[in-house]
């Protein structure tokens, strides 16, 4: 494998405005290509917007969703990939030929769809169905996987994707700045975003503290380190419906080190070079070889009823009270 130049992006999307969001994707893809990137990754539902979907009826979701790969958005991504000679990954809502709704993330090159992954643990809208399989595909000889947001909180998903051969896992999110049982968690006041030019320090303290980046750094580097993989994390910045998101899209290497990160308080991208040597030099490679699955095969595979609850779906900035359940 040759070194692969990957860009990860952050931007403030508009709810339901696919034309606008695709225009920003086009701008950032062009910028990444000019800087020499082979690939650019955007956040979860970067084409459609995300958190506003919790208010939508089934009929409204069907209006917002598209077939994949035959919808307008995947065609637009293909045009972007062809124009700028760059592989593009982005997210949206999908409807199939039976009007079943999913939340996919797609990889597109100049020839069209390369891979589609459906989120295994969707929750933003009750009409979304969960995906039922992992996806591993190739970009320029590199084996790649996708896990969307909450999927990465279940560590078995990351390990399974790695064991299927992934060298790189794209991890698109819309996260941070929400309540949880975790100390220090909570919403970030949108007024800080409105005043970001006059007072960037107060906003950065919230974005980098336990409501944001400090929480992320508790676990995201561990996913890369334990599995000996590259992690490409993408997250929006700015207002997502009534919630403020902090961006900090980043690329982490198999040693768990941050190679590149978006640090501006606005639309941005960060680029890193992934080199194949790190995949076998990192401790995670040796740990995978040392596994003894005969000890825990039956433990991990025992019957279990999945239960998923997210507190902030019933919480707002206007009414932040209520019980706290697992983090998104």
Tab-separated table of C-alpha atoms in Angstrom:
chain	number	residue	atom	x	y	z
A	1	UNK	CA	0.000	0.000	0.000
A	2	UNK	CA	1.130	3.531	-0.774
A	3	UNK	CA	0.708	6.342	1.779
A	4	UNK	CA	-2.847	7.698	1.739
A	5	UNK	CA	-3.634	11.381	2.282
A	6	UNK	CA	-6.930	11.761	4.137
A	7	UNK	CA	-8.758	14.960	5.014
A	8	UNK	CA	-11.465	15.186	7.658
A	9	UNK	CA	-13.822	18.142	7.637
A	10	UNK	CA	-16.116	20.108	9.904
A	11	UNK	CA	-18.834	22.558	8.915
A	12	UNK	CA	-22.087	24.061	10.138
A	13	UNK	CA	-24.855	22.357	8.196
A	14	UNK	CA	-28.356	23.694	7.606
A	15	UNK	CA	-31.378	21.623	8.584
A	16	UNK	CA	-32.850	19.872	5.565
A	17	UNK	CA	-31.041	22.137	3.079
A	18	UNK	CA	-29.292	19.551	0.938
A	19	UNK	CA	-28.312	21.993	-1.791
A	20	UNK	CA	-26.524	24.267	0.675
A	21	UNK	CA	-24.831	21.418	2.506
A	22	UNK	CA	-23.643	19.879	-0.757
A	23	UNK	CA	-22.257	23.267	-1.801
A	24	UNK	CA	-20.100	23.335	1.343
A	25	UNK	CA	-19.044	19.741	0.760
A	26	UNK	CA	-18.028	20.755	-2.757
A	27	UNK	CA	-15.990	23.732	-1.469
A	28	UNK	CA	-14.165	21.714	1.165
A	29	UNK	CA	-13.553	18.813	-1.226
A	30	UNK	CA	-11.991	21.235	-3.714
A	31	UNK	CA	-9.825	22.713	-0.959
A	32	UNK	CA	-8.706	19.265	0.189
A	33	UNK	CA	-7.879	18.194	-3.359
A	34	UNK	CA	-5.811	21.331	-3.878
A	35	UNK	CA	-3.837	20.391	-0.767
A	36	UNK	CA	-3.171	16.919	-2.169
A	37	UNK	CA	-5.762	14.821	-0.329
A	38	UNK	CA	-6.844	11.494	-1.810
A	39	UNK	CA	-9.928	11.258	0.430
A	40	UNK	CA	-12.173	13.635	2.377
A	41	UNK	CA	-14.660	12.583	5.064
A	42	UNK	CA	-17.637	14.559	6.366
A	43	UNK	CA	-19.870	14.085	9.401
A	44	UNK	CA	-22.961	12.004	10.024
A	45	UNK	CA	-25.944	13.280	8.001
A	46	UNK	CA	-23.753	16.051	6.605
A	47	UNK	CA	-26.009	16.273	3.529
A	48	UNK	CA	-29.383	16.413	5.299
A	49	UNK	CA	-28.680	17.755	8.770
A	50	UNK	CA	-29.204	15.574	11.808
A	51	UNK	CA	-30.758	16.589	15.135
A	52	UNK	CA	-33.790	18.311	13.580
A	53	UNK	CA	-34.909	14.845	12.431
A	54	UNK	CA	-36.125	14.114	15.958
A	55	UNK	CA	-39.093	16.419	15.195
A	56	UNK	CA	-40.025	14.873	11.834
A	57	UNK	CA	-42.956	12.576	11.067
A	58	UNK	CA	-42.565	9.486	8.919
A	59	UNK	CA	-43.928	11.409	5.936
A	60	UNK	CA	-41.428	14.224	6.483
A	61	UNK	CA	-38.581	11.739	6.830
A	62	UNK	CA	-39.586	10.073	3.560
A	63	UNK	CA	-39.574	13.475	1.879
A	64	UNK	CA	-36.068	14.225	3.183
A	65	UNK	CA	-34.639	10.748	2.509
A	66	UNK	CA	-33.351	9.499	-0.846
A	67	UNK	CA	-32.632	6.190	-2.534
A	68	UNK	CA	-28.984	5.163	-2.443
A	69	UNK	CA	-27.196	5.101	-4.847
A	70	UNK	CA	-29.823	6.391	-7.294
A	71	UNK	CA	-30.734	9.635	-5.514
A	72	UNK	CA	-29.675	13.167	-6.357
A	73	UNK	CA	-27.234	13.484	-3.452
A	74	UNK	CA	-25.091	10.481	-4.376
A	75	UNK	CA	-25.065	11.746	-7.961
A	76	UNK	CA	-23.891	15.133	-6.675
A	77	UNK	CA	-21.158	13.502	-4.587
A	78	UNK	CA	-20.019	11.551	-7.638
A	79	UNK	CA	-19.781	14.787	-9.619
A	80	UNK	CA	-17.707	16.330	-6.843
A	81	UNK	CA	-15.430	13.292	-6.716
A	82	UNK	CA	-14.999	13.320	-10.500
A	83	UNK	CA	-14.416	17.059	-10.742
A	84	UNK	CA	-11.773	17.135	-8.031
A	85	UNK	CA	-10.357	13.601	-8.359
A	86	UNK	CA	-10.963	12.852	-4.689
A	87	UNK	CA	-12.852	10.135	-2.816
A	88	UNK	CA	-15.737	11.615	-0.787
A	89	UNK	CA	-17.530	10.178	2.267
A	90	UNK	CA	-20.724	11.799	3.574
A	91	UNK	CA	-23.984	10.958	5.337
A	92	UNK	CA	-27.715	11.335	4.693
A	93	UNK	CA	-31.086	9.649	5.246
A	94	UNK	CA	-32.094	6.788	2.937
A	95	UNK	CA	-35.369	5.262	1.807
A	96	UNK	CA	-35.474	1.958	-0.018
A	97	UNK	CA	-37.970	0.725	-2.628
A	98	UNK	CA	-40.367	-0.266	0.163
A	99	UNK	CA	-40.095	3.139	1.887
A	100	UNK	CA	-38.081	1.728	4.756
A	101	UNK	CA	-35.885	4.385	6.339
A	102	UNK	CA	-32.193	4.073	7.246
A	103	UNK	CA	-29.305	6.322	8.109
A	104	UNK	CA	-26.368	5.519	5.830
A	105	UNK	CA	-22.881	6.854	5.238
A	106	UNK	CA	-21.562	6.509	1.722
A	107	UNK	CA	-18.178	6.426	0.027
A	108	UNK	CA	-18.137	7.730	-3.537
A	109	UNK	CA	-15.412	8.065	-6.154
A	110	UNK	CA	-15.432	9.349	-9.732
A	111	UNK	CA	-17.254	6.207	-10.896
A	112	UNK	CA	-20.029	6.342	-8.315
A	113	UNK	CA	-20.827	4.462	-5.120
A	114	UNK	CA	-17.929	2.520	-3.591
A	115	UNK	CA	-19.577	1.527	-0.295
A	116	UNK	CA	-22.718	2.118	1.767
A	117	UNK	CA	-23.009	1.492	5.487
A	118	UNK	CA	-26.215	1.763	7.509
A	119	UNK	CA	-25.978	2.866	11.135
A	120	UNK	CA	-26.414	-0.103	13.483
A	121	UNK	CA	-27.702	1.965	16.425
A	122	UNK	CA	-29.911	4.786	15.064
A	123	UNK	CA	-32.110	6.723	17.456
A	124	UNK	CA	-32.669	10.281	16.234
A	125	UNK	CA	-36.036	9.359	14.707
A	126	UNK	CA	-38.251	6.393	15.666
A	127	UNK	CA	-38.946	5.515	12.035
A	128	UNK	CA	-35.305	4.697	11.267
A	129	UNK	CA	-34.422	1.020	11.007
A	130	UNK	CA	-31.031	-0.304	12.143
A	131	UNK	CA	-28.445	-1.643	9.761
A	132	UNK	CA	-27.533	-5.306	10.088
A	133	UNK	CA	-23.991	-5.690	8.769
A	134	UNK	CA	-20.454	-4.356	8.864
A	135	UNK	CA	-18.856	-2.984	5.742
A	136	UNK	CA	-15.234	-3.262	4.623
A	137	UNK	CA	-14.103	-1.867	1.266
A	138	UNK	CA	-10.974	-0.576	-0.452
A	139	UNK	CA	-9.630	2.887	-1.146
A	140	UNK	CA	-6.403	2.756	-3.159
A	141	UNK	CA	-5.433	-0.611	-1.686
A	142	UNK	CA	-6.305	0.300	1.918
A	143	UNK	CA	-9.012	-1.721	3.665
A	144	UNK	CA	-11.567	0.673	5.169
A	145	UNK	CA	-14.590	0.370	7.436
A	146	UNK	CA	-17.338	2.718	8.625
A	147	UNK	CA	-19.043	3.014	12.001
A	148	UNK	CA	-21.460	5.893	12.643
A	149	UNK	CA	-21.418	7.781	15.955
A	150	UNK	CA	-23.127	5.597	18.626
A	151	UNK	CA	-21.880	2.480	16.820
A	152	UNK	CA	-18.387	3.350	18.043
A	153	UNK	CA	-19.480	3.392	21.681
A	154	UNK	CA	-20.079	-0.362	21.477
A	155	UNK	CA	-16.495	-1.537	21.383
A	156	UNK	CA	-17.373	-4.891	19.810
A	157	UNK	CA	-18.317	-3.036	16.612
A	158	UNK	CA	-14.844	-1.535	16.309
A	159	UNK	CA	-13.118	-4.840	17.005
A	160	UNK	CA	-15.361	-6.724	14.570
A	161	UNK	CA	-14.698	-4.227	11.778
A	162	UNK	CA	-10.976	-4.460	12.473
A	163	UNK	CA	-11.031	-8.267	12.427
A	164	UNK	CA	-12.787	-8.104	9.058
A	165	UNK	CA	-9.621	-6.447	7.793
A	166	UNK	CA	-10.076	-2.696	8.222
A	167	UNK	CA	-6.875	-0.635	8.374
A	168	UNK	CA	-8.850	2.606	8.602
A	169	UNK	CA	-12.249	3.165	10.206
A	170	UNK	CA	-14.192	6.272	9.259
A	171	UNK	CA	-16.162	7.430	12.306
A	172	UNK	CA	-18.623	10.171	11.301
A	173	UNK	CA	-20.391	11.743	14.282
A	174	UNK	CA	-22.763	14.435	15.449
A	175	UNK	CA	-21.757	14.470	19.080
A	176	UNK	CA	-20.615	16.302	22.210
A	177	UNK	CA	-22.428	19.107	23.970
A	178	UNK	CA	-25.265	16.921	25.298
A	179	UNK	CA	-26.371	15.726	28.786
A	180	UNK	CA	-25.247	12.454	30.318
A	181	UNK	CA	-24.644	10.793	33.678
A	182	UNK	CA	-20.999	11.636	33.043
A	183	UNK	CA	-19.722	14.460	35.300
A	184	UNK	CA	-19.207	17.671	33.384
A	185	UNK	CA	-21.491	16.788	30.485
A	186	UNK	CA	-24.207	19.102	29.191
A	187	UNK	CA	-25.305	21.534	26.523
A	188	UNK	CA	-23.103	24.409	25.404
A	189	UNK	CA	-24.864	27.793	25.414
A	190	UNK	CA	-25.566	28.926	21.797
A	191	UNK	CA	-24.893	32.530	22.872
A	192	UNK	CA	-21.201	31.598	23.025
A	193	UNK	CA	-21.339	30.677	19.339
A	194	UNK	CA	-23.045	33.940	18.449
A	195	UNK	CA	-20.274	35.818	20.298
A	196	UNK	CA	-17.383	33.675	19.047
A	197	UNK	CA	-15.613	36.534	17.282
A	198	UNK	CA	-15.788	38.831	20.308
A	199	UNK	CA	-15.047	36.128	22.880
A	200	UNK	CA	-13.454	33.003	21.391
A	201	UNK	CA	-11.836	32.075	24.717
A	202	UNK	CA	-15.076	31.310	26.577
A	203	UNK	CA	-16.330	29.216	23.685
A	204	UNK	CA	-13.058	27.303	23.369
A	205	UNK	CA	-13.108	26.507	27.107
A	206	UNK	CA	-16.511	24.861	26.684
A	207	UNK	CA	-15.570	23.120	23.440
A	208	UNK	CA	-12.326	21.724	24.874
A	209	UNK	CA	-13.673	20.838	28.329
A	210	UNK	CA	-15.712	17.897	29.597
A	211	UNK	CA	-18.712	18.814	27.466
A	212	UNK	CA	-16.570	18.329	24.386
A	213	UNK	CA	-13.037	17.368	23.474
A	214	UNK	CA	-11.918	16.233	26.959
A	215	UNK	CA	-14.674	13.600	26.901
A	216	UNK	CA	-13.813	12.533	23.369
A	217	UNK	CA	-10.163	12.016	24.274
A	218	UNK	CA	-11.131	9.573	27.021
A	219	UNK	CA	-12.087	6.932	24.480
A	220	UNK	CA	-11.504	7.806	20.833
A	221	UNK	CA	-7.695	7.337	20.842
A	222	UNK	CA	-8.232	4.023	22.649
A	223	UNK	CA	-10.300	2.700	19.720
A	224	UNK	CA	-7.327	3.356	17.431
A	225	UNK	CA	-4.659	2.142	19.879
A	226	UNK	CA	-6.343	-1.087	21.001
A	227	UNK	CA	-7.106	-2.149	17.443
A	228	UNK	CA	-3.970	-0.846	15.737
A	229	UNK	CA	-5.939	1.150	13.146
A	230	UNK	CA	-6.272	4.653	11.782
A	231	UNK	CA	-9.398	6.480	12.947
A	232	UNK	CA	-10.945	9.283	10.893
A	233	UNK	CA	-13.325	11.225	13.146
A	234	UNK	CA	-15.634	13.823	11.569
A	235	UNK	CA	-18.034	16.075	13.484
A	236	UNK	CA	-19.979	19.270	12.712
A	237	UNK	CA	-19.290	22.650	14.241
A	238	UNK	CA	-21.878	25.278	15.064
A	239	UNK	CA	-25.618	24.958	15.488
A	240	UNK	CA	-27.247	21.604	14.806
A	241	UNK	CA	-30.927	22.417	15.277
A	242	UNK	CA	-30.977	23.835	18.848
A	243	UNK	CA	-27.704	22.189	19.924
A	244	UNK	CA	-24.193	23.589	19.593
A	245	UNK	CA	-21.520	21.192	18.324
A	246	UNK	CA	-17.786	21.676	18.723
A	247	UNK	CA	-16.227	20.117	15.637
A	248	UNK	CA	-12.648	19.014	16.452
A	249	UNK	CA	-12.653	16.589	13.524
A	250	UNK	CA	-9.398	14.648	13.712
A	251	UNK	CA	-7.309	11.781	12.390
A	252	UNK	CA	-5.683	9.397	14.875
A	253	UNK	CA	-2.964	6.892	14.050
A	254	UNK	CA	-2.576	3.276	15.270
A	255	UNK	CA	-0.487	4.499	18.223
A	256	UNK	CA	-3.458	6.575	19.424
A	257	UNK	CA	-1.752	9.846	18.505
A	258	UNK	CA	-3.656	12.735	16.925
A	259	UNK	CA	-2.055	13.397	13.536
A	260	UNK	CA	-4.262	16.312	12.480
A	261	UNK	CA	-7.248	18.165	13.939
A	262	UNK	CA	-9.594	21.000	12.996
A	263	UNK	CA	-9.117	23.798	15.521
A	264	UNK	CA	-10.815	26.806	13.944
A	265	UNK	CA	-14.203	28.042	15.139
A	266	UNK	CA	-15.797	27.549	11.744
A	267	UNK	CA	-15.761	25.444	8.602
A	268	UNK	CA	-12.403	23.725	8.305
A	269	UNK	CA	-10.509	20.620	7.272
A	270	UNK	CA	-7.426	18.831	8.568
A	271	UNK	CA	-5.255	16.425	6.596
A	272	UNK	CA	-2.868	13.638	7.545
A	273	UNK	CA	-0.819	11.041	5.728
A	274	UNK	CA	-1.556	7.426	6.646
A	275	UNK	CA	1.477	5.177	6.212
A	276	UNK	CA	1.172	1.368	6.174
A	277	UNK	CA	4.198	0.747	8.401
A	278	UNK	CA	2.353	1.953	11.493
A	279	UNK	CA	-0.259	-0.785	11.109
A	280	UNK	CA	2.240	-3.476	12.110
A	281	UNK	CA	4.493	-1.406	14.371
A	282	UNK	CA	1.652	-0.416	16.710
A	283	UNK	CA	0.873	-2.408	19.836
A	284	UNK	CA	-2.655	-3.130	18.656
A	285	UNK	CA	-1.275	-5.322	15.885
A	286	UNK	CA	0.562	-7.496	18.392
A	287	UNK	CA	-2.455	-7.595	20.707
A	288	UNK	CA	-4.647	-8.925	17.894
A	289	UNK	CA	-2.119	-11.701	17.243
A	290	UNK	CA	-2.079	-12.598	20.946
A	291	UNK	CA	-5.860	-13.020	21.239
A	292	UNK	CA	-7.273	-16.278	22.646
A	293	UNK	CA	-10.857	-16.341	21.359
A	294	UNK	CA	-11.475	-19.819	22.781
A	295	UNK	CA	-11.634	-18.127	26.214
A	296	UNK	CA	-14.352	-15.601	25.403
A	297	UNK	CA	-16.082	-16.744	22.218
A	298	UNK	CA	-19.103	-18.043	24.136
A	299	UNK	CA	-19.113	-15.091	26.531
A	300	UNK	CA	-19.230	-12.461	23.799
A	301	UNK	CA	-21.721	-14.483	21.761
A	302	UNK	CA	-24.199	-15.224	24.526
A	303	UNK	CA	-27.832	-14.145	24.147
A	304	UNK	CA	-28.441	-10.484	24.890
A	305	UNK	CA	-31.380	-8.125	24.350
A	306	UNK	CA	-30.103	-4.807	23.023
A	307	UNK	CA	-31.404	-1.751	24.887
A	308	UNK	CA	-30.592	1.786	23.799
A	309	UNK	CA	-31.827	4.992	25.445
A	310	UNK	CA	-30.561	8.529	24.894
A	311	UNK	CA	-31.603	11.183	27.395
A	312	UNK	CA	-31.231	14.337	25.331
A	313	UNK	CA	-33.954	13.241	22.932
A	314	UNK	CA	-36.336	14.280	25.732
A	315	UNK	CA	-34.248	17.235	26.885
A	316	UNK	CA	-33.851	20.733	25.491
A	317	UNK	CA	-31.917	23.873	26.316
A	318	UNK	CA	-35.183	25.411	27.480
A	319	UNK	CA	-36.025	22.429	29.693
A	320	UNK	CA	-32.730	20.726	30.657
A	321	UNK	CA	-34.128	18.737	33.596
A	322	UNK	CA	-34.713	15.006	33.584
A	323	UNK	CA	-32.970	11.707	34.247
A	324	UNK	CA	-29.689	10.982	32.510
A	325	UNK	CA	-28.974	7.911	30.444
A	326	UNK	CA	-26.056	6.727	28.282
A	327	UNK	CA	-23.985	9.168	26.260
A	328	UNK	CA	-24.421	9.503	22.519
